[in-house]
Coordinates of C-alpha atoms and ligand atoms in Angstrom, one line a residue:
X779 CA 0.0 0.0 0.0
X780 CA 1.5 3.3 -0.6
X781 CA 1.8 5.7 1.8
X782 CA -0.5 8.8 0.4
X783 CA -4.1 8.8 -1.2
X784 CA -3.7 8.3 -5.6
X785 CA -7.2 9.4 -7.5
X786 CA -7.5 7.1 -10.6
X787 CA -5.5 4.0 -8.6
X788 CA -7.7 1.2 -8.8
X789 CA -7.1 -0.1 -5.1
X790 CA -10.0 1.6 -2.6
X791 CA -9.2 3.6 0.4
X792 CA -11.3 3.1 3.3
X793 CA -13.4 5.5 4.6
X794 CA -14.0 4.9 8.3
X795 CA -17.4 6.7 9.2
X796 CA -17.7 4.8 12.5
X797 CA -16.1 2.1 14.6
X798 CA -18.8 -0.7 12.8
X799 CA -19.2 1.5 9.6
X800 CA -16.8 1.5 6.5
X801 CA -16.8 2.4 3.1
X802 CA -14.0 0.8 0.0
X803 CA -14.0 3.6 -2.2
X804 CA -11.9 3.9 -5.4
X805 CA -10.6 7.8 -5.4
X806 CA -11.3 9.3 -8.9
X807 CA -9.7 12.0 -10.5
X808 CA -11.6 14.6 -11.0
X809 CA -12.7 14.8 -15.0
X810 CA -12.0 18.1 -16.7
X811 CA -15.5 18.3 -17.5
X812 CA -18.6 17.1 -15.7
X813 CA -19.3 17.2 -12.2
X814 CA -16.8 16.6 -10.0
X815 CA -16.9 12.7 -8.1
X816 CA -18.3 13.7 -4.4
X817 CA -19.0 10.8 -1.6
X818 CA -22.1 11.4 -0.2
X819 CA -22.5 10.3 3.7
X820 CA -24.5 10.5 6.3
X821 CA -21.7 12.7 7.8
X822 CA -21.8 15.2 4.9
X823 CA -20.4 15.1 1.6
X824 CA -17.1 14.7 0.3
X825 CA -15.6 15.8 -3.0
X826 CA -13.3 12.5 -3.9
X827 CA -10.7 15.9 -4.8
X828 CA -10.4 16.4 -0.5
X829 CA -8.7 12.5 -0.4
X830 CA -6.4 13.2 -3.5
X831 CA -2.5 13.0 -2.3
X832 CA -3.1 12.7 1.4
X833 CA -1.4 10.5 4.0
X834 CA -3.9 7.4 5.2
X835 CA -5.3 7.9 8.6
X836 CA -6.0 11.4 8.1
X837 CA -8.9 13.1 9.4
X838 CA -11.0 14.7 6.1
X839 CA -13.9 17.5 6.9
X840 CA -17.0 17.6 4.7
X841 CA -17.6 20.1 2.8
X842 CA -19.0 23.4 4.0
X843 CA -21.6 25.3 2.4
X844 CA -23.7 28.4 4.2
X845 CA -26.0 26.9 6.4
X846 CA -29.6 28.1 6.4
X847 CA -32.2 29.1 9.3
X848 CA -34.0 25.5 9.1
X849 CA -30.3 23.7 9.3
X850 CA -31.6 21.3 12.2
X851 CA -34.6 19.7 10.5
X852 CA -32.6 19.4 7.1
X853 CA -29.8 18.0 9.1
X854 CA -32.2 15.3 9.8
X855 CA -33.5 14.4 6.4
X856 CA -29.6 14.9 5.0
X857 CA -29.0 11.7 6.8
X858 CA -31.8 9.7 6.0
X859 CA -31.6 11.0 2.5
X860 CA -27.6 10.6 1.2
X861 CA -26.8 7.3 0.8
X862 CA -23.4 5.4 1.9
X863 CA -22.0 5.2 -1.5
X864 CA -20.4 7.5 -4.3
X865 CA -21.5 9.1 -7.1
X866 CA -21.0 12.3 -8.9
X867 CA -22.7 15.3 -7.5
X868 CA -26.3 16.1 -8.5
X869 CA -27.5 18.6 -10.3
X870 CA -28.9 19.6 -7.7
X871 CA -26.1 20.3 -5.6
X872 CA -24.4 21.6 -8.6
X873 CA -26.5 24.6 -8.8
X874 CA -26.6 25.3 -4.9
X875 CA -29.8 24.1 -4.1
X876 CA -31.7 22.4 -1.6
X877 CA -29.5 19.6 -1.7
X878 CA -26.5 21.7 -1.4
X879 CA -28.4 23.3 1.7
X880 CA -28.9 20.0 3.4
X881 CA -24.6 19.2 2.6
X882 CA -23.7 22.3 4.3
X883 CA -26.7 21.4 7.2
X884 CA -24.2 18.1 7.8
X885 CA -20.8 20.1 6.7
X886 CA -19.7 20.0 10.3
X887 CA -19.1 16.0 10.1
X888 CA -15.7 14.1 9.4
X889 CA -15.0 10.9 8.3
X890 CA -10.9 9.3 8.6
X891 CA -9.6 7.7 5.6
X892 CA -7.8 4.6 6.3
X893 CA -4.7 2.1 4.0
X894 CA -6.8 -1.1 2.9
X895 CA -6.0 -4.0 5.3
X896 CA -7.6 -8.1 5.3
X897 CA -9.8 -6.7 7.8
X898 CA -10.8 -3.1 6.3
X899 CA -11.7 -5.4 3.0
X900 CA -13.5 -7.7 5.4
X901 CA -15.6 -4.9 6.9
X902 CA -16.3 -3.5 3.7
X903 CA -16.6 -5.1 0.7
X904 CA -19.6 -5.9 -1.9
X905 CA -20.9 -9.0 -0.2
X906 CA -22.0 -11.7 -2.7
X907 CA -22.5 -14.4 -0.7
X908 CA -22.1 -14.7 3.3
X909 CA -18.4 -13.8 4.3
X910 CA -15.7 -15.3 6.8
X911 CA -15.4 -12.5 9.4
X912 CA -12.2 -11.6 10.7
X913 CA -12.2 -13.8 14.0
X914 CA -12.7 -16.8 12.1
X915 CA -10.4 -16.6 9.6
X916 CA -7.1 -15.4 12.3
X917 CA -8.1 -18.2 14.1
X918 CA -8.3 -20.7 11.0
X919 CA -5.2 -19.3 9.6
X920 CA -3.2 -19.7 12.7
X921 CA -4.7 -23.0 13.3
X922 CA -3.9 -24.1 9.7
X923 CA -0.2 -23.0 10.4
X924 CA 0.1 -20.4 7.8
X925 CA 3.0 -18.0 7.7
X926 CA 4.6 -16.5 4.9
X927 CA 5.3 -19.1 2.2
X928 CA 2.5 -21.1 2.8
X929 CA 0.7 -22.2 -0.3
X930 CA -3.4 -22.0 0.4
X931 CA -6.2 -24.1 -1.4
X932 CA -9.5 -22.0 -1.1
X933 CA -12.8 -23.1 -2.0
X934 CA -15.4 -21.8 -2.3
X935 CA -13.9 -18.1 -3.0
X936 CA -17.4 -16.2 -2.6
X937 CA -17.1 -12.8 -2.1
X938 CA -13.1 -12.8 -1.3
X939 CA -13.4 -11.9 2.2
X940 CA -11.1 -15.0 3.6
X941 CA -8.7 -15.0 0.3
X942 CA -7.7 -11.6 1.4
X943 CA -7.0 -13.0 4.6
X944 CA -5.4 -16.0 3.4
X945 CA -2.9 -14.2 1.1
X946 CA -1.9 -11.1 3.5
X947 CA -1.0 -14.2 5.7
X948 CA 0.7 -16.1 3.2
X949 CA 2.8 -13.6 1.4
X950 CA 6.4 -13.7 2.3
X951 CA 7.5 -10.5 0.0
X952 CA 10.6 -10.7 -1.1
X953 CA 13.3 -13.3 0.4
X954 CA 15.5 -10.7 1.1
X955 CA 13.1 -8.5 3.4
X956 CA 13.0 -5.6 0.6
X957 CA 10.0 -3.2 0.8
X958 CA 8.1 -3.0 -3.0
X959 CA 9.2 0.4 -5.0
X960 CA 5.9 2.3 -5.3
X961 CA 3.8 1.2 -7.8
X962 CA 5.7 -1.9 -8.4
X963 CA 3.7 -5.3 -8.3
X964 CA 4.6 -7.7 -6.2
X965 CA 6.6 -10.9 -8.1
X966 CA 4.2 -14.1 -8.8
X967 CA 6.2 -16.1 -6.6
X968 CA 6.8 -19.2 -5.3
X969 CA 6.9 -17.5 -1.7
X970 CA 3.2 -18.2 -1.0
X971 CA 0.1 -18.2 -2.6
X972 CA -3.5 -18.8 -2.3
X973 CA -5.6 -20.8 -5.2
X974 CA -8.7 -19.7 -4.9
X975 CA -11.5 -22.0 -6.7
X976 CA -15.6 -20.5 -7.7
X977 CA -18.0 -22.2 -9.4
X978 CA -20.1 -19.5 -9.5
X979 CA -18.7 -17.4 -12.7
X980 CA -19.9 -14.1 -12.3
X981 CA -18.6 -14.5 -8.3
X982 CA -15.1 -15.7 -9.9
X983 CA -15.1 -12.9 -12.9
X984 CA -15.8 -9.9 -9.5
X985 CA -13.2 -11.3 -7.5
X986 CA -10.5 -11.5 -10.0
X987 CA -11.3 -8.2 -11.1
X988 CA -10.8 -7.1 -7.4
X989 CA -7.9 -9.1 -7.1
X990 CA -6.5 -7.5 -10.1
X991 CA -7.1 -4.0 -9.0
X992 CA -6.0 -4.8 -5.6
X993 CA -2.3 -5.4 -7.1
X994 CA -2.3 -9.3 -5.9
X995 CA -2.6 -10.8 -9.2
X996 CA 0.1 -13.9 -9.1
X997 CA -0.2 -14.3 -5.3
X998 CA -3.9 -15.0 -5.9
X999 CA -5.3 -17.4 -8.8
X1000 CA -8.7 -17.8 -9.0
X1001 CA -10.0 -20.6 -11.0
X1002 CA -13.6 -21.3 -12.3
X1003 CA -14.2 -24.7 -11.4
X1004 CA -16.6 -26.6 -9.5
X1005 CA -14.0 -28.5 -7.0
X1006 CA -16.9 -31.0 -6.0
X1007 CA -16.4 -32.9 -9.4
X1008 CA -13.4 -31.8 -10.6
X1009 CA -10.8 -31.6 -8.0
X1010 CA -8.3 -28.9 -7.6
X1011 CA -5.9 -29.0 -10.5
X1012 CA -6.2 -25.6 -12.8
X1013 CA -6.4 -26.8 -16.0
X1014 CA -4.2 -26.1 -18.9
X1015 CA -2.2 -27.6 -21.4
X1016 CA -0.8 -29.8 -18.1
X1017 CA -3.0 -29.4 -15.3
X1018 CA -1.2 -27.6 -12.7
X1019 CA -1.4 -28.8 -8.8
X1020 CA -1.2 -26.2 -6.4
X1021 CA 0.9 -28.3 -4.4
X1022 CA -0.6 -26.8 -1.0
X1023 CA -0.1 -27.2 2.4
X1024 CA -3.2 -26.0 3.7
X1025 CA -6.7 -26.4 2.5
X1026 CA -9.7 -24.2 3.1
X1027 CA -13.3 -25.3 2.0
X1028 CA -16.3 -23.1 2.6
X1029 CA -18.7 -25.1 0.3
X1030 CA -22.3 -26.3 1.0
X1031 CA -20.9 -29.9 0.6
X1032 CA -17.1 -30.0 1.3
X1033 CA -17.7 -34.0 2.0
X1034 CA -17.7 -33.9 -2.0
X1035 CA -14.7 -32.4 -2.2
X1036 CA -12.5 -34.1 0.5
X1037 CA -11.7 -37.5 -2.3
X1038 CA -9.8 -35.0 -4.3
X1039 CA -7.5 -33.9 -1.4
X1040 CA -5.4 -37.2 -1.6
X1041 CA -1.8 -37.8 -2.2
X1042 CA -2.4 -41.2 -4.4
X1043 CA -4.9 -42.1 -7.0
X1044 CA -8.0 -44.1 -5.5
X1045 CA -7.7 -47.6 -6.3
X1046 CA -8.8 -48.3 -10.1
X1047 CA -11.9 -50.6 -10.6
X1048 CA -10.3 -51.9 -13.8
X1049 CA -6.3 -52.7 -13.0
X1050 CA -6.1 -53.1 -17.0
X1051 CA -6.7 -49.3 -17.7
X1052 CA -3.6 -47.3 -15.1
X1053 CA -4.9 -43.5 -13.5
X1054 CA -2.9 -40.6 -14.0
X1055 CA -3.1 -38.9 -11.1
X1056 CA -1.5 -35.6 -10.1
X1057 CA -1.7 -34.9 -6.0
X1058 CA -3.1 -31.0 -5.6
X1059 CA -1.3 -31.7 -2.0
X1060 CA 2.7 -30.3 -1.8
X1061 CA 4.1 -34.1 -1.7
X1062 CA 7.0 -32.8 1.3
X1063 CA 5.0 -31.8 3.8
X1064 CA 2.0 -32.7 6.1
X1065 CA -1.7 -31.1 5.4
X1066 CA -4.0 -29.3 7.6
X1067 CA -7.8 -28.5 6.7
X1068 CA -10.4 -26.3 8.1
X1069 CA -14.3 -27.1 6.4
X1070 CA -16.3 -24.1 7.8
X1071 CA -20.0 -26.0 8.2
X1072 CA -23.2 -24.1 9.9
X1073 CA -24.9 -27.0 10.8
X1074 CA -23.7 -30.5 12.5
X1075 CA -25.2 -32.5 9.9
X1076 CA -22.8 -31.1 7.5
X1077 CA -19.9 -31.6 9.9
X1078 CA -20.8 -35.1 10.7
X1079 CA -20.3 -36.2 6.8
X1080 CA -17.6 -34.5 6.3
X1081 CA -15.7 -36.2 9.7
X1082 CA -16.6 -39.8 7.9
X1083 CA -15.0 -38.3 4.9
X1084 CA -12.0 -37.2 6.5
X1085 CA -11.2 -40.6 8.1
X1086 CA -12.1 -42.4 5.0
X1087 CA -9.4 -40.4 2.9
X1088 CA -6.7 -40.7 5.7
X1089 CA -6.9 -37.5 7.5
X1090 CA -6.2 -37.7 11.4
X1091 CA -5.8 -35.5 14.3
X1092 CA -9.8 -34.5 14.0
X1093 CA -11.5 -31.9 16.0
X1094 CA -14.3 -29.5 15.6
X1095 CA -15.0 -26.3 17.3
X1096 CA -17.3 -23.8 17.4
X1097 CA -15.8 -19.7 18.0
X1098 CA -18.2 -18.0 19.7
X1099 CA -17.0 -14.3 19.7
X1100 CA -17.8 -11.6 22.2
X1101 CA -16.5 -8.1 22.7
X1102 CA -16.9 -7.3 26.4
X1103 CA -16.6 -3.6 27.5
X1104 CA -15.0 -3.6 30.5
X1105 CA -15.0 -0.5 33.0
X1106 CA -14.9 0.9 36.6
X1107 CA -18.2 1.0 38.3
X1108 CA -17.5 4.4 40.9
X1109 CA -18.9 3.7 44.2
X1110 CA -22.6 4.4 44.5
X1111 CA -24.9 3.5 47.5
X1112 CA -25.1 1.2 49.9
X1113 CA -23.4 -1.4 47.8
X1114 CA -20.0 0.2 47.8
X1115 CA -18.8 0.0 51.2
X1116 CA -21.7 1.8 53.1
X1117 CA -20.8 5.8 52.7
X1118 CA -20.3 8.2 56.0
X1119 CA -24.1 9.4 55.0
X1120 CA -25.4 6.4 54.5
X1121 CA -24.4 5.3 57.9
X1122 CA -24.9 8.2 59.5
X1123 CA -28.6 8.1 58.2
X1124 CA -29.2 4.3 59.0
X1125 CA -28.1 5.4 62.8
X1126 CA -30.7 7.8 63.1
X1127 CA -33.5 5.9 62.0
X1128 CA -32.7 3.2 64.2
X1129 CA -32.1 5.5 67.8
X1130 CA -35.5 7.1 66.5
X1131 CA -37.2 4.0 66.1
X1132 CA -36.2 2.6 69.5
X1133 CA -37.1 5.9 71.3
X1134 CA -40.4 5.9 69.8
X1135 CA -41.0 2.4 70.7
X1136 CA -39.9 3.1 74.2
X1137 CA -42.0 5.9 74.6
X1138 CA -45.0 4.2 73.8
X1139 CA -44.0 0.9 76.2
X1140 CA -44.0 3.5 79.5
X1141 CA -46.7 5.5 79.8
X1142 CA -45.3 7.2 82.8
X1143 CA -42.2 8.5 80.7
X1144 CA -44.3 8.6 77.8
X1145 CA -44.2 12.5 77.2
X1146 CA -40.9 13.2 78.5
X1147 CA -39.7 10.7 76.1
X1148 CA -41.0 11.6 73.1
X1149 CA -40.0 15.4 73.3
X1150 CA -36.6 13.6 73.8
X1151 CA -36.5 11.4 71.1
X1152 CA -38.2 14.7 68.8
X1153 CA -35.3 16.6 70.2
X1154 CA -32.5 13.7 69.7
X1155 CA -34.4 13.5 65.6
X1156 CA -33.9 17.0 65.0
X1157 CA -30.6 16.9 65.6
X1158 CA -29.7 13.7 64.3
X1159 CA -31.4 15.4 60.9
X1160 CA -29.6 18.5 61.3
X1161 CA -25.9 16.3 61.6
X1162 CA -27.0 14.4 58.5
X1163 CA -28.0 17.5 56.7
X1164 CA -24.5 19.1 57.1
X1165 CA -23.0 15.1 56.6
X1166 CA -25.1 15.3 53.2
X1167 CA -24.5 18.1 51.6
X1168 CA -20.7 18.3 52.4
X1169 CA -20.5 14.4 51.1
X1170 CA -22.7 16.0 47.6
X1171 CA -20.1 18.4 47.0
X1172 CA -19.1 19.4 43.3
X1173 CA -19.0 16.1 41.3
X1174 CA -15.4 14.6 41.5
X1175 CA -13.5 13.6 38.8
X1176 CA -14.1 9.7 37.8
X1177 CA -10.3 8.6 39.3
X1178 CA -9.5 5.8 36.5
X1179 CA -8.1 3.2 39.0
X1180 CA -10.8 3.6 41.9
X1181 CA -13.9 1.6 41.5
X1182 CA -14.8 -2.1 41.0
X1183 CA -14.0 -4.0 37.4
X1184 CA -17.4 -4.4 35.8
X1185 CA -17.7 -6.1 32.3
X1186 CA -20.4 -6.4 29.9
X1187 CA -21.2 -7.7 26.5
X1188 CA -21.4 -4.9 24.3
X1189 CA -23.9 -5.0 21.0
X1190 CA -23.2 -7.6 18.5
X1191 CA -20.3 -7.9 16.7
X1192 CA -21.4 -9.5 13.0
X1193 CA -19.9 -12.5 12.2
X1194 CA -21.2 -15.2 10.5
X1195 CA -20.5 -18.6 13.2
X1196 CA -19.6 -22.0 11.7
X1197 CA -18.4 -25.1 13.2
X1198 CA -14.4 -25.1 11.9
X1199 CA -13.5 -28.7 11.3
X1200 CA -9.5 -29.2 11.2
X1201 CA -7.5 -32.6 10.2
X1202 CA -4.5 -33.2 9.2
X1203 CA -3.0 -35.5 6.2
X1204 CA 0.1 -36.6 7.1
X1205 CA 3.0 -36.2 4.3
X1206 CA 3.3 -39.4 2.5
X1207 CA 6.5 -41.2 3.8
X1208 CA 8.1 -43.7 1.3
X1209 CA 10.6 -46.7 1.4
X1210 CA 13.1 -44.1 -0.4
X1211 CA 12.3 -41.1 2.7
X1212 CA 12.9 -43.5 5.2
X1213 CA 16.2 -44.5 3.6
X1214 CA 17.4 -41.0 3.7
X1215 CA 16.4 -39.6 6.8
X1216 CA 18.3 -42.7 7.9
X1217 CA 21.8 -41.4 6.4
X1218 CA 20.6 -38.1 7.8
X1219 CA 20.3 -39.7 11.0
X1220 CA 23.6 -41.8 10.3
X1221 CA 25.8 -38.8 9.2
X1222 CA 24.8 -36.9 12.6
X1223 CA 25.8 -39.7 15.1
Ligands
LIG1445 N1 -15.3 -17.9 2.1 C1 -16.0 -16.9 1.3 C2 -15.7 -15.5 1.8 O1 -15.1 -15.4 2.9 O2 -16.1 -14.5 1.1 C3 -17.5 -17.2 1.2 C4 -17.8 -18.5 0.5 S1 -19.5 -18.6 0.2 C5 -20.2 -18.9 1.7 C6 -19.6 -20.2 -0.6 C7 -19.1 -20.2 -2.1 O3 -18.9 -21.5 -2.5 C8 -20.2 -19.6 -3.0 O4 -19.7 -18.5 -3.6 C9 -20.5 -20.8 -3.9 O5 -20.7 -20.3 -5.3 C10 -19.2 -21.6 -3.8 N2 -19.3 -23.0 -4.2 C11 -20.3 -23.9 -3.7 N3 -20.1 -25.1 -4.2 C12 -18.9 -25.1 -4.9 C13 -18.2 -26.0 -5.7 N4 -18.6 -27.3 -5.7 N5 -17.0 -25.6 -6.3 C14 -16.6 -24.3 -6.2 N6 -17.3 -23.4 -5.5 C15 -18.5 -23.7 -4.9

């Protein structure tokens, strides 16, 4: 990502409008004739010219325009009125009109514009289909052991969400730690990669267009292909194996696609006719899976599957994400260690009561008593007046470190829970392997 904010560069800047609320949008130059590109938001509107050459994570104003006498009430229907996406400026607003009015009503608003990440893309692209949300796919990715270099089979790709992911944790860059020039796309490399397989073809014609603009062409391949029946060699003159080393399947039947992932062919039903058979699996080392399943049905084929083809190690799991806000309560009442008023006013009530309840008990003393116990009230009152008002005082500050810990959940957080199925294949391990990790073995000792 480069540093500063290019108009005309296909890769989208986010625009953060609030901490659950982003916007991809590609800046555009603005066109020597015609309106100008604006983004209209709920926060005001934004010529796409105010983002043009500035750093990411800078704070951009909305536009101003004179507000008018009735700003409140168009305030109001500015927001329910601009939408969350771009487009050029209406006429409308070209001319200074009501529309313009209502801009200038919401002028005072800001948005931040913020360097495309995984999880910006995650947060804010074109859903197509449902998407892996981010505490899924860190958890998958570090459970499948990726790092940079790993080489990723993904299917299916959807709308992209966990293949940007995937490849942010699977590229290595360049071997010898050097940074890209600007503008300069990184090198199809053999230092991680993620093939990505769709069935759906307009899904698979989006994403490689986003791909594409996103400047990972090479490090992603998406391939057109329905993996249930045909496996997951891309086909060419040779078909090509991924040779991967971790395996990905958000499909509606990944049970399906589990035969392909072997390292040998199935055994033939005619021995006459020999299968050519190409492993999609990287031959050196072992495998590890993740099939992302809503329900247990689905989970509970694809475990049979998974033994049947030699996978091992087997567990399933279910994330269950929460955010908790956690805070200091201040102390309040008679829950938090009983105040000098509160005491004080419990004390009173209780010599009051007594001395009533005396008073009544001897006649004799009845009278006598009671002017007492009036007299003993009036003060008691008057002590907890002074007592109250001095322990009201001015509001303190709220002392960060005093309090108790409390924590609660705060609203949901949207992600889309699956139960994540891992296995691993082990590497195959021939005659020829054991031989030399013997003379390995041989030439150490
Ligand atoms: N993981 C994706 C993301 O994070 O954006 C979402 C995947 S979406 C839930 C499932 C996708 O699998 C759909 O786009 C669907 O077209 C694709 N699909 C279903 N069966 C398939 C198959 N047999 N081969 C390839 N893709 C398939």
């Amino acid at each position: 990502t480069p540093s500063t904010i290019t108009p005309g560069a296909p890769c989208p800047s986010i625009i953060h409008l609030k901490r659950d609320h982003h916007l991809a949008l590609a800046v555009k130059s603005t066109p020597t004739e015609g309106p100008p590109p604006i983004l209209q938001t709920r926060f005001g509107e934004f010529p796409h010219a105010s983002f043009a050459g500035i750093p990411y994570g800078s704070q951009v104003r909305a536009r101003t325009t004179p507000k008018t006498a009735n700003a409140g009430r168009k305030r109001k229907r500015a927001a329910v009125a601009a939408d969350s996406s771009s487009s050029p400026s209406t006429p409308a607003a070209e001319s200074g009109g009501d529309k313009a009015e209502e801009a200038g009503a919401a002028g005072s608003g800001f948005v931040h514009v913020l360097a495309p990440t995984a999880e910006l893309w995650t947060a804010s692209l074109p859903h197509r289909t449902q998407v892996v949300y981010t505490p899924d796919s860190s958890y998958i990715l570090h459970q499948l052991g990726v790092r940079p270099g790993s080489v990723i089979i993904e299917a299916g790709a959807g709308s992209g969400s966990f293949t940007h992911a995937a490849v942010r944790a699977a590229y290595s860059g360049y071997p010898d730690g050097r940074e890209l020039e600007e503008g300069e796309k990184p090198r199809a490399s053999r230092f991680g990669k993620v093939w990505s397989f769709e069935f759906h073809e307009e899904r698979a014609g989006k994403l490689k267009e986003e791909i594409a603009a996103h400047g990972l062409d090479g490090l992603v391949q998406i391939t057109h292909q329905d993996v249930c029946k045909n496996g997951f060699l891309v086909p060419g003159e040779e078909p090509v194996s991924p040779k991967a080393n971790a395996v990905f399947l958000d499909l509606p039947a990944p049970w399906l696609a589990v035969p392909h992932l072997t390292r040998s062919a199935p055994p033939s039903t005619d021995p006459t006719t020999p299968i050519s058979f190409i492993s999609p699996l990287d031959p050196n080392t072992a495998t590890r899976i993740c099939c992302f399943s809503p329900c247990m049905e689905q989970v509970t084929r694809t475990v049979a599957s998974l033994r049947a083809h030699g996978w091992t190690s087997i567990t399933m799991l279910e994330l269950q994400h929460r955010r908790l806000e956690v805070r200091r309560q201040q102390a309040r009442g008679y829950s938090e260690g009983a105040s000098a008023r509160t005491l004080s006013e419990a004390l009173s009530r209780l010599v009051t009561v007594n001395a009533l309840r005396d008073a009544r008990r001897d006649d004799q003393l009845a009278q006598n008593k009671q002017e007492k116990a009036s007299g003993k009230l009036a003060q008691l009152l008057d002590e907890n007046k002074e007592t109250y008002h001095s322990k009201q005082g001015p509001r303190k500050e709220t002392d960060p470190d005093e309090g108790r810990l409390v924590t609660r959940n705060e609203a949901e957080l949207k992600t889309h829970t699956s139960y994540l199925t891992f296995a691993t294949l082990p590497r195959a391990w021939s005659k020829e392997d054991e031989e030399a990790a013997m003379r390995e073995v041989q030439k150490i000792s």
